[in-house]
CSV table of C-alpha atoms in Angstrom, one decimal:
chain,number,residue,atom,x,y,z
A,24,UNK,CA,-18.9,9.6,23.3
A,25,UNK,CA,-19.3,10.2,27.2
A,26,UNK,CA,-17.0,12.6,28.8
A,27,UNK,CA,-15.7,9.7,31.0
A,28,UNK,CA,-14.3,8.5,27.7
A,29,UNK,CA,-12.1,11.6,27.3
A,30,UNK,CA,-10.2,10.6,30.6
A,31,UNK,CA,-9.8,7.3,29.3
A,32,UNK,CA,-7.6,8.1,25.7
A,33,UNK,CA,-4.0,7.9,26.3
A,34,UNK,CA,-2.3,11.3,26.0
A,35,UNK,CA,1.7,10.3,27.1
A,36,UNK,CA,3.3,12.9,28.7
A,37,UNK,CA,6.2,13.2,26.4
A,38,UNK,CA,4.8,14.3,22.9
A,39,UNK,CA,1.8,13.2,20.5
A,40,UNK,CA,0.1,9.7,20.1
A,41,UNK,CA,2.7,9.5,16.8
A,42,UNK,CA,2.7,5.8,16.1
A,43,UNK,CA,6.3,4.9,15.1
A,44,UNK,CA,6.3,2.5,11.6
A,45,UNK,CA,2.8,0.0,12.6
A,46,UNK,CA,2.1,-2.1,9.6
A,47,UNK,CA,-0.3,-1.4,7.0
A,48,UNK,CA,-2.1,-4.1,6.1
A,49,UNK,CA,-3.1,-3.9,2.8
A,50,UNK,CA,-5.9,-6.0,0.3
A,51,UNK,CA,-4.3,-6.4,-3.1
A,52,UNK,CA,-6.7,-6.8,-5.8
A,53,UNK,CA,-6.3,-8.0,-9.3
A,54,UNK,CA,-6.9,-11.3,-11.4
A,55,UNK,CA,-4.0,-11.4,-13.2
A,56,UNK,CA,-2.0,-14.2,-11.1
A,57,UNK,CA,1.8,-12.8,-12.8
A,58,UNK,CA,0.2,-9.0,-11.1
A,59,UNK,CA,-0.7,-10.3,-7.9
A,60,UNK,CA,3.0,-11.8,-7.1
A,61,UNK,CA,4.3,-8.7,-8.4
A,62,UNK,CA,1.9,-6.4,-6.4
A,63,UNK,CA,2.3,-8.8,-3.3
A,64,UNK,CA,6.0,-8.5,-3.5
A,65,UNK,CA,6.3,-5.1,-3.7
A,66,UNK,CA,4.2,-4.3,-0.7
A,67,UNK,CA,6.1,-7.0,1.7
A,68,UNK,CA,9.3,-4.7,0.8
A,69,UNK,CA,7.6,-1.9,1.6
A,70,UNK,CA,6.7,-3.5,5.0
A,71,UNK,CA,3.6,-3.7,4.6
A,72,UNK,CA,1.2,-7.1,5.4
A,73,UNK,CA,-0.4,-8.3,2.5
A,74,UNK,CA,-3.8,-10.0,1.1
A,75,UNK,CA,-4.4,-10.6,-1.9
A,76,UNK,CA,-7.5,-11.4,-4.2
A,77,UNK,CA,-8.2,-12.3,-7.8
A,78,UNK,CA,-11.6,-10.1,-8.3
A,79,UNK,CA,-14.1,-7.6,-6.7
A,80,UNK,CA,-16.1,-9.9,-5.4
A,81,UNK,CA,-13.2,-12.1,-3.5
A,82,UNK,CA,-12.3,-8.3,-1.8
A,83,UNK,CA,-16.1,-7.6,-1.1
A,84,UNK,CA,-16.1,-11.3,0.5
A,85,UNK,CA,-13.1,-10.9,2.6
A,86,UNK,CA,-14.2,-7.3,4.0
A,87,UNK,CA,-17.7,-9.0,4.6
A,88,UNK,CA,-19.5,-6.5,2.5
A,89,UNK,CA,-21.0,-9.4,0.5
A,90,UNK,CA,-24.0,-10.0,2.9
A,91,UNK,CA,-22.5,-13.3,4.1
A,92,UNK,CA,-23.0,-13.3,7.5
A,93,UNK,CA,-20.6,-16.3,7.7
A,94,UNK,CA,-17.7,-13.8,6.8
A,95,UNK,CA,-17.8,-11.0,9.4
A,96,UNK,CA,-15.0,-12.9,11.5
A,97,UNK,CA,-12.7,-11.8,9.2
A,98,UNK,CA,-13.5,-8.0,9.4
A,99,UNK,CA,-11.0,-8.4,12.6
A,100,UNK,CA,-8.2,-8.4,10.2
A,101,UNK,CA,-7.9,-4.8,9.9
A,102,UNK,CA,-7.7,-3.4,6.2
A,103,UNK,CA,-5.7,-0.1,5.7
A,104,UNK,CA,-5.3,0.4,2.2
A,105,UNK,CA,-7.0,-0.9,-0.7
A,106,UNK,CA,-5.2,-1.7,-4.0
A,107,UNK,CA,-7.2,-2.8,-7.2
A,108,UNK,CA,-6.7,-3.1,-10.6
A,109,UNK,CA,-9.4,-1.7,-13.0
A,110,UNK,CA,-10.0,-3.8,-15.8
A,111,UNK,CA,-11.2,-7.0,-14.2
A,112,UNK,CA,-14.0,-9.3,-15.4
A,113,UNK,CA,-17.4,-9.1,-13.3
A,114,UNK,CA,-16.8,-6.4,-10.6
A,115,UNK,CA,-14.1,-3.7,-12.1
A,116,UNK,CA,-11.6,-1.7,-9.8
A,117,UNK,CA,-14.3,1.3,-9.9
A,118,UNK,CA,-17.2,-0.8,-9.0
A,119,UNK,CA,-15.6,-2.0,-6.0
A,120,UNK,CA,-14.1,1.3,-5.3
A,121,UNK,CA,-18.0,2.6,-5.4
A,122,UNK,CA,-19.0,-0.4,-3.5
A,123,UNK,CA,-16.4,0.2,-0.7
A,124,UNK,CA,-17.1,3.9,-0.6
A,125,UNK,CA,-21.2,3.2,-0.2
A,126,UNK,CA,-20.3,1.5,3.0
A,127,UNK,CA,-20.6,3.2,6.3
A,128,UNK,CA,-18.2,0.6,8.0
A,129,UNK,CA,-15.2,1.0,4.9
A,130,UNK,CA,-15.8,3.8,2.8
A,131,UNK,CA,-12.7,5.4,4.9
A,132,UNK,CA,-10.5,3.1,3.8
A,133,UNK,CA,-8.5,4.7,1.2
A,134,UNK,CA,-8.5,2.8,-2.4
A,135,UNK,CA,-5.9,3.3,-5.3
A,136,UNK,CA,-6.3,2.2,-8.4
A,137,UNK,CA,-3.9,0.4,-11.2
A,138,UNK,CA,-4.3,0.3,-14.8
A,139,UNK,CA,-2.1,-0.5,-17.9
A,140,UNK,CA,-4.5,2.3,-20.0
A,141,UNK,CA,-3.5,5.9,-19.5
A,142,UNK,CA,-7.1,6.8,-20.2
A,143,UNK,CA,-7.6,10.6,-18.5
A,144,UNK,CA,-12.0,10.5,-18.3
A,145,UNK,CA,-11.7,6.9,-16.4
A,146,UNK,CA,-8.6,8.3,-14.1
A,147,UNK,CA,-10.9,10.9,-13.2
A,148,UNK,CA,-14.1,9.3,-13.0
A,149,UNK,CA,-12.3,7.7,-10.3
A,150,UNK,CA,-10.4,10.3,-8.6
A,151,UNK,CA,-14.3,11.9,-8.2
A,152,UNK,CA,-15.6,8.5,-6.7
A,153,UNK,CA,-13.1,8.7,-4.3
A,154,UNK,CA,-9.9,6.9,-5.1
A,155,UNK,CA,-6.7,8.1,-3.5
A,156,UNK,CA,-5.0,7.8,-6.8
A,157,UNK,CA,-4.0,6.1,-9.5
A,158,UNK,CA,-1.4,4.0,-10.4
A,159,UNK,CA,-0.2,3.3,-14.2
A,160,UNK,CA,1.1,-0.2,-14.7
A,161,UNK,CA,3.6,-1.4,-14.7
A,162,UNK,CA,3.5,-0.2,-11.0
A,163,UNK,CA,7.3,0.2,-9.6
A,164,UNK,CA,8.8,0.4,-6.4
A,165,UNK,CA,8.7,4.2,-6.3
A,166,UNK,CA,5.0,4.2,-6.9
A,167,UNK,CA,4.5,2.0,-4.0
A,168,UNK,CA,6.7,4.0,-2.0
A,169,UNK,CA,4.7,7.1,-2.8
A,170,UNK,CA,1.5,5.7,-1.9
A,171,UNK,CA,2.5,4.1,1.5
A,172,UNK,CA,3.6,7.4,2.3
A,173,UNK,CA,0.7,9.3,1.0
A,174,UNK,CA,-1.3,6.8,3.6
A,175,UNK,CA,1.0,7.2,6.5
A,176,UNK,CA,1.3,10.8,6.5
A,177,UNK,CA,-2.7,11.3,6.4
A,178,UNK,CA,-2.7,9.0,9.3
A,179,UNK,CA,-0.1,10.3,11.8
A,180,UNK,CA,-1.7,14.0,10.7
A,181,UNK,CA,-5.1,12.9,11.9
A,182,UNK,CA,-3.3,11.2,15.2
A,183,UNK,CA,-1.8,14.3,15.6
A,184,UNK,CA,-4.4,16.7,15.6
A,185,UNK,CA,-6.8,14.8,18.0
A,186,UNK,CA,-3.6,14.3,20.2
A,187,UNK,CA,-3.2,18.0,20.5
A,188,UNK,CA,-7.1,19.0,20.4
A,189,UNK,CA,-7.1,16.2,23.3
A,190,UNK,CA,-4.6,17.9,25.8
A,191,UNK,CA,-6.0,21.1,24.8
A,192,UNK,CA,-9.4,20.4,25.5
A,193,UNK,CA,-8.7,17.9,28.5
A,194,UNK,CA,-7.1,21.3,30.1
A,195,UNK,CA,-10.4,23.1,28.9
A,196,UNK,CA,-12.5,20.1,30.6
A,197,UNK,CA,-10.6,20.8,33.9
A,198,UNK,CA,-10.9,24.1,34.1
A,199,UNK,CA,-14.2,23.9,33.7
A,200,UNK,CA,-15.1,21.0,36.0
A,201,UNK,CA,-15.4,23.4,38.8
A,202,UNK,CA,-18.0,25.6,37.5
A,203,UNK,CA,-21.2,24.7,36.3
A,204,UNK,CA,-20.9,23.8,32.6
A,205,UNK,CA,-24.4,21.8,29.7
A,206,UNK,CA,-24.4,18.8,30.3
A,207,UNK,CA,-23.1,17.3,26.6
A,208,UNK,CA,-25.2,14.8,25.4
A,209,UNK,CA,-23.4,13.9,22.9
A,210,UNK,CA,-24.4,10.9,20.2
A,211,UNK,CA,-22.3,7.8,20.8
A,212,UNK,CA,-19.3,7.3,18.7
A,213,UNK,CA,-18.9,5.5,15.4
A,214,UNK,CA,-15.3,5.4,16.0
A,215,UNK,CA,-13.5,2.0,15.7
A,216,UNK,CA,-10.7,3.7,17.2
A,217,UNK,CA,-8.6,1.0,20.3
A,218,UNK,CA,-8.0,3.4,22.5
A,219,UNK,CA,-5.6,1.2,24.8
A,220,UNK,CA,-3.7,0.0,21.7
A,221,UNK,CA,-1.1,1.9,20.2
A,222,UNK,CA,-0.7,-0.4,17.1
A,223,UNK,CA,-4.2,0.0,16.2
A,224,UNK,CA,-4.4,2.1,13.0
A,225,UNK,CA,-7.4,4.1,13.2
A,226,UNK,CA,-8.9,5.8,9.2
A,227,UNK,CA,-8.1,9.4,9.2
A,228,UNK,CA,-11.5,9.8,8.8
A,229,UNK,CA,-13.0,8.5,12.0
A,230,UNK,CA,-10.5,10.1,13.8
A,231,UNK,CA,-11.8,13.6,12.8
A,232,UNK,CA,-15.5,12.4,13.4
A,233,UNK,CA,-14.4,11.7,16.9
A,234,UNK,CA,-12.6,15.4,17.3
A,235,UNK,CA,-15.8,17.1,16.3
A,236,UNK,CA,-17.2,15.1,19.4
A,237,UNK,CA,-14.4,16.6,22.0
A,238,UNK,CA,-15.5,20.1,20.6
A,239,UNK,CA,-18.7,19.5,21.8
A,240,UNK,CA,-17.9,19.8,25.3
A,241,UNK,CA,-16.5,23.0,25.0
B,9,UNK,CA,38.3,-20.3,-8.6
B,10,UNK,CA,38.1,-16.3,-8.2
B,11,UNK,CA,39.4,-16.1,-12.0
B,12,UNK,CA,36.8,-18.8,-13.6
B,13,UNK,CA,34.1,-16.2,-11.1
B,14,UNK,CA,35.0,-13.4,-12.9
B,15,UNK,CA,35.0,-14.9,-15.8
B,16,UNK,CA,31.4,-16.3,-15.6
B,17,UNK,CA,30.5,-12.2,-14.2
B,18,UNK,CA,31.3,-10.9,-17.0
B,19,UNK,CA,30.1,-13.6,-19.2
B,20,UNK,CA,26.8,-13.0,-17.3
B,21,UNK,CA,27.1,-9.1,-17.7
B,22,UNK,CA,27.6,-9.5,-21.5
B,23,UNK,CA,24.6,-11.5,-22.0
B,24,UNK,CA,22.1,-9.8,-19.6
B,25,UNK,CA,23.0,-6.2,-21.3
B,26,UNK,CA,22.1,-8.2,-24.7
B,27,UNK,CA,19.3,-9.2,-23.4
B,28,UNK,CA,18.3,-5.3,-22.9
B,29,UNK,CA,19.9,-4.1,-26.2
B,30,UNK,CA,18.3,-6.7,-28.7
B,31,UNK,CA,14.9,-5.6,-27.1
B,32,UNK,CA,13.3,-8.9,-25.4
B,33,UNK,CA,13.7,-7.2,-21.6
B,34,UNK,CA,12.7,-3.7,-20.9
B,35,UNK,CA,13.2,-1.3,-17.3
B,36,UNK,CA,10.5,-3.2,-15.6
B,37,UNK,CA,12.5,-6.2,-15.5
B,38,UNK,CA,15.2,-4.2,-13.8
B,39,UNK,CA,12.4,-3.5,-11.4
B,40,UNK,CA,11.8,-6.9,-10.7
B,41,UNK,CA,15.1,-7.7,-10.0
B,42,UNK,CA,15.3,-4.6,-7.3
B,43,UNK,CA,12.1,-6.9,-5.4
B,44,UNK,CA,14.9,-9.9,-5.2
B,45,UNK,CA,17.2,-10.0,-2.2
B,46,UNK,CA,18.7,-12.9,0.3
B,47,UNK,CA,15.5,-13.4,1.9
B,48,UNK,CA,13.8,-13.7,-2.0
B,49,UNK,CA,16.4,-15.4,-4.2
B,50,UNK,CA,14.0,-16.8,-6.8
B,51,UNK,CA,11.7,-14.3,-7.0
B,52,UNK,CA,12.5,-12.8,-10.9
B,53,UNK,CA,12.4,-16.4,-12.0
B,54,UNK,CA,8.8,-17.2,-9.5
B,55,UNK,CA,7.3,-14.2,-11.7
B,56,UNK,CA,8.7,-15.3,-14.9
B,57,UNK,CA,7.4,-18.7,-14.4
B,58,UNK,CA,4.0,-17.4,-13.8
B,59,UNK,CA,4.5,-15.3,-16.8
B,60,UNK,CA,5.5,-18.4,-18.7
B,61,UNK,CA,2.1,-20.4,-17.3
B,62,UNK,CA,0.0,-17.6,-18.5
B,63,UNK,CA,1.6,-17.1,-21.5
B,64,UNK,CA,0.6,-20.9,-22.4
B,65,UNK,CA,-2.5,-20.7,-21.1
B,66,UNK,CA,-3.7,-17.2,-22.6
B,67,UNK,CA,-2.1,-18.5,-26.1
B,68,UNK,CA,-4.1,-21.3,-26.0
B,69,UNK,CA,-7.5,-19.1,-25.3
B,70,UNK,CA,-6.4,-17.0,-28.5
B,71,UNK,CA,-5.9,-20.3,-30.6
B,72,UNK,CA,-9.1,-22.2,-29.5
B,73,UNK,CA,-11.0,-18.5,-30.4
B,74,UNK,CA,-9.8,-18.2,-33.5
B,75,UNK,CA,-10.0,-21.5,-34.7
B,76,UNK,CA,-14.1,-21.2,-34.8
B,77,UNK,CA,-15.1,-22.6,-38.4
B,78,UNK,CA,-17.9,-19.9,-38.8
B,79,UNK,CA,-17.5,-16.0,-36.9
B,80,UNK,CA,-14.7,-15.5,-35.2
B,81,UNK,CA,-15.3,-13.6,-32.0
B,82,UNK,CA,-12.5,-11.2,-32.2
B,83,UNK,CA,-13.5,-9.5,-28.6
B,84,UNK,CA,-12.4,-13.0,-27.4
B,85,UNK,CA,-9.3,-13.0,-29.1
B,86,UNK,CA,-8.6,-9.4,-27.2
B,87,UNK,CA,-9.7,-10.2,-24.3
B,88,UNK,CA,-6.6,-12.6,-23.9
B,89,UNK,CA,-4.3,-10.3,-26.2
B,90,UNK,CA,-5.1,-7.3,-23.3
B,91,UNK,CA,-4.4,-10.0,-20.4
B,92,UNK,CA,-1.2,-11.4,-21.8
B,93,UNK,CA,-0.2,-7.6,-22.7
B,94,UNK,CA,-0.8,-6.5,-19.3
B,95,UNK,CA,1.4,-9.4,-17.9
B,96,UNK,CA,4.3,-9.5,-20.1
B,97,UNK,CA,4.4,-5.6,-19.3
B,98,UNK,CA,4.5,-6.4,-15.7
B,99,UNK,CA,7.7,-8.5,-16.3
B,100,UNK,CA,9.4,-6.3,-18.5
B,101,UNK,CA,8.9,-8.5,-21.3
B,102,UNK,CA,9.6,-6.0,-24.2
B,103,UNK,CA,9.3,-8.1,-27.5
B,104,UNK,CA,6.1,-9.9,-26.5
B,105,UNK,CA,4.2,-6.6,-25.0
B,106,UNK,CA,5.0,-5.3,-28.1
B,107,UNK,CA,3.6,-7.9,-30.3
B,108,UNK,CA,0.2,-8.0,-28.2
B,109,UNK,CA,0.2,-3.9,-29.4
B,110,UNK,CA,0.0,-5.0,-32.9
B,111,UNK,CA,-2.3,-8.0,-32.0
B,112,UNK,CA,-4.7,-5.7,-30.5
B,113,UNK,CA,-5.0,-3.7,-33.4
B,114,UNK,CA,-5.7,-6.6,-35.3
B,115,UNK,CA,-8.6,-7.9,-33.0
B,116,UNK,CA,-10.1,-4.7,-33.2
B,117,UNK,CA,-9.8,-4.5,-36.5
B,118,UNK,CA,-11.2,-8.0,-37.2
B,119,UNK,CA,-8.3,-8.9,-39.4
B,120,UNK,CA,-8.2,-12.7,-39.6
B,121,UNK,CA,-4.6,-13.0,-41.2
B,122,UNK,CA,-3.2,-10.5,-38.7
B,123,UNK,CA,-4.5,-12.2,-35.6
B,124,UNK,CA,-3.5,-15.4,-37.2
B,125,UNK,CA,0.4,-14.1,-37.6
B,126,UNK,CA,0.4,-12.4,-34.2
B,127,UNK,CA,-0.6,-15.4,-32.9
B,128,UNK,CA,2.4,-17.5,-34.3
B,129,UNK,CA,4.8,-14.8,-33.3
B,130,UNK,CA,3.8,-14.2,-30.0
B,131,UNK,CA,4.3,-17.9,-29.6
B,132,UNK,CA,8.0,-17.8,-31.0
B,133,UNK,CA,8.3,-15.0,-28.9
B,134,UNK,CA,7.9,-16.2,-25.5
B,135,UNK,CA,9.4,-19.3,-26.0
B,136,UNK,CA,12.7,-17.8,-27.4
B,137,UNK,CA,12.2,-15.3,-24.2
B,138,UNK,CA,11.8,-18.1,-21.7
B,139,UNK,CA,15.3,-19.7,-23.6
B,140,UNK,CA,17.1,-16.7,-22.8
B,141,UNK,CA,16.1,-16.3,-19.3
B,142,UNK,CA,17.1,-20.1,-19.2
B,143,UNK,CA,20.1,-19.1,-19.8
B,144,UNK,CA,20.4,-16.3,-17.9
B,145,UNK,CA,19.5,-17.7,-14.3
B,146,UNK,CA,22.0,-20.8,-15.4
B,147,UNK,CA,25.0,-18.5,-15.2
B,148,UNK,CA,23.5,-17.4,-12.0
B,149,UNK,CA,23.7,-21.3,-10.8
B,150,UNK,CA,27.0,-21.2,-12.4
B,151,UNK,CA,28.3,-18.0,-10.8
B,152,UNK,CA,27.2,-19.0,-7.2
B,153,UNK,CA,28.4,-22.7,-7.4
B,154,UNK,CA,31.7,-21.7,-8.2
B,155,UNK,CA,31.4,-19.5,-4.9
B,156,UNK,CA,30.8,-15.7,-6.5
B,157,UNK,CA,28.2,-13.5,-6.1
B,158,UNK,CA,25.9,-12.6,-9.0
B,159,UNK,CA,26.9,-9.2,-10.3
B,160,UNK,CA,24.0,-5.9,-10.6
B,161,UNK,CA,24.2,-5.4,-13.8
B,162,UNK,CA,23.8,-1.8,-14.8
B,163,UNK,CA,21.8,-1.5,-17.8
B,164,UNK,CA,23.0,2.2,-18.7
């Protein structure tokens, strides 16, 4: 990211970049149609938007992973959070989960996992892929509850952390503008952060990969 | 009007705690019923519909598998028993979750007569399920056409 860019991110006056309540938009996966309405519903209460999908390969289609170039208009749609079932014919909850974390463009996106078995190697196999968590079915209110807030809080930690590194290094930057200071050269961003939207949900993830890049200009 | 209301409450009270105490609905139907509001009215009865559908459908699968003259595949047969288990546990439908347990048991144990029985109940089992419910979300009707609110019914 060029140092012009550090100008550029909005840093209000008043307090941190904390987002107040933006909408997670989540993918809903599972092919069990009763599931999906059930899933679907509890999400919308939870004010959160909604797709849902009846397999692994219907997700991997609508992120665009599924080499079909005529889907990548859809990767606009901006995909929070993850939800999948495991036991599904063809692509099961943890292939997709492995699938989703092999990509450079998704893997951030944090998955959670539902199943009706309380089976303790396959809850772990996929807490070590990756998964957030993991959900037993049938999946209540509470649990979806718990999770949006697991998501939220991981986000508005990461906002505020590169808020504050931001002032604190944009002082740093200032103070130093007037005596000689290395060039940074530093490698261009990956981040899909918007940095003139505030509604714009940026992973935790990239937003940590871009503080490591303000550091550099120390 | 307010006395023929209260009436049909408590009418409606009675029968959804018999529901709960003769076993066919379990706490995740109480779950479903916290998803309903103004904005949702029909959602408990959108979800048991579906459950209904699949219920048909998944029955069906189970039949048409074992009714191979020759080798049964009994994988098959659990394939649908594990869907329709998942489902009817999604609902909260007690009676039929528990009869896919035993059905699943069966399957894997390649019992013929077992699967066979399971079969049959699970059949009489959603359909006196989906009576019930009938029922049920006609008292609802009732309650609301004669201008009363349908009661929360607290199950403990």
């Amino acid at each position: 990211m060029a140092v012009g860019e550090v100008m550029r991110m909005e840093i209000p006056s008043g307090g941190d970049m904390s987002v107040t309540s933006p909408e997670l938009h989540v993918l809903a996966v599972d092919d069990s149609i009763v599931d999906r309405k059930v899933i679907e519903r509890l999400l919308r209460i939870s004010a959160c938007k909604v797709t849902t999908v009846e397999s692994g390969a219907r997700a991997l289609q609508y992120l665009g992973l599924d080499g079909d170039k005529g889907a990548s208009g859809l990767k606009d749609l901006k995909v929070n959070l993850i939800v999948t079932d495991y036991s599904m014919p063809g692509l099961t909850g943890y292939d997709l989960l492995k699938k989703i974390k092999e990509s450079s463009v998704f893997r951030e996106i944090p998955v959670v996992i539902m199943s009706s078995e309380n089976i303790l190697p396959r809850i772990e196999q996929c807490l070590r892929e990756g998964a957030e968590d993991f959900l037993l079915k049938p999946v209540k209110l509470a649990d979806v509850k718990r999770i949006k807030e697991l998501i939220m809080r991981n986000e508005a930690e990461d906002c505020k952390t590169l808020s504050h590194s931001n002032k604190r290094k944009l002082a740093e930057y200032i103070d130093d503008a007037s005596s000689p200071s290395p060039s940074p050269s530093p490698s261009p961003s990956s981040s899909t952060h918007d940095d003139s939207s505030a509604k714009d949900f940026p992973s935790s993830k990239q937003m940590k990969s871009a503080d490591e890049k303000f550091s550099s200009l120390l | 009007m307010d006395a023929l209301v209260a009436q049909l409450q408590m009418q409606y009270r009675n029968y959804t705690v018999s529901l709960y105490q003769q076993g066919f609905l379990d706490d995740q139907f109480t779950e479903l019923k916290k998803l309903q509001d103004d904005a949702s009215p029909d959602f408990v009865a959108e979800v048991l519909s579906l459950f209904f559908e699949d219920c048909v459908k998944l029955i069906g699968n189970m039949a048409r598998a074992l009714d191979q003259t020759g080798t049964v595949d009994f994988s098959q047969v659990g394939a649908s028993v594990h869907q329709l288990k998942g489902s009817s546990s999604s609902v909260g439908a007690k009676r039929v979750k528990g009869l896919c347990v035993t059905f699943k048991e069966y399957c894997e144990a390649n019992n013929y007569e077992g699967c066979v029985r399971c079969l049959q109940q699970v059949d009489i089992e959603y359909k006196a399920l989906q009576t019930k419910l009938q029922d049920m979300f006609n008292l609802e009707k009732q309650i609301i056409q004669a201008g009363g609110k349908v009661p929360q019914v607290d199950i403990n």
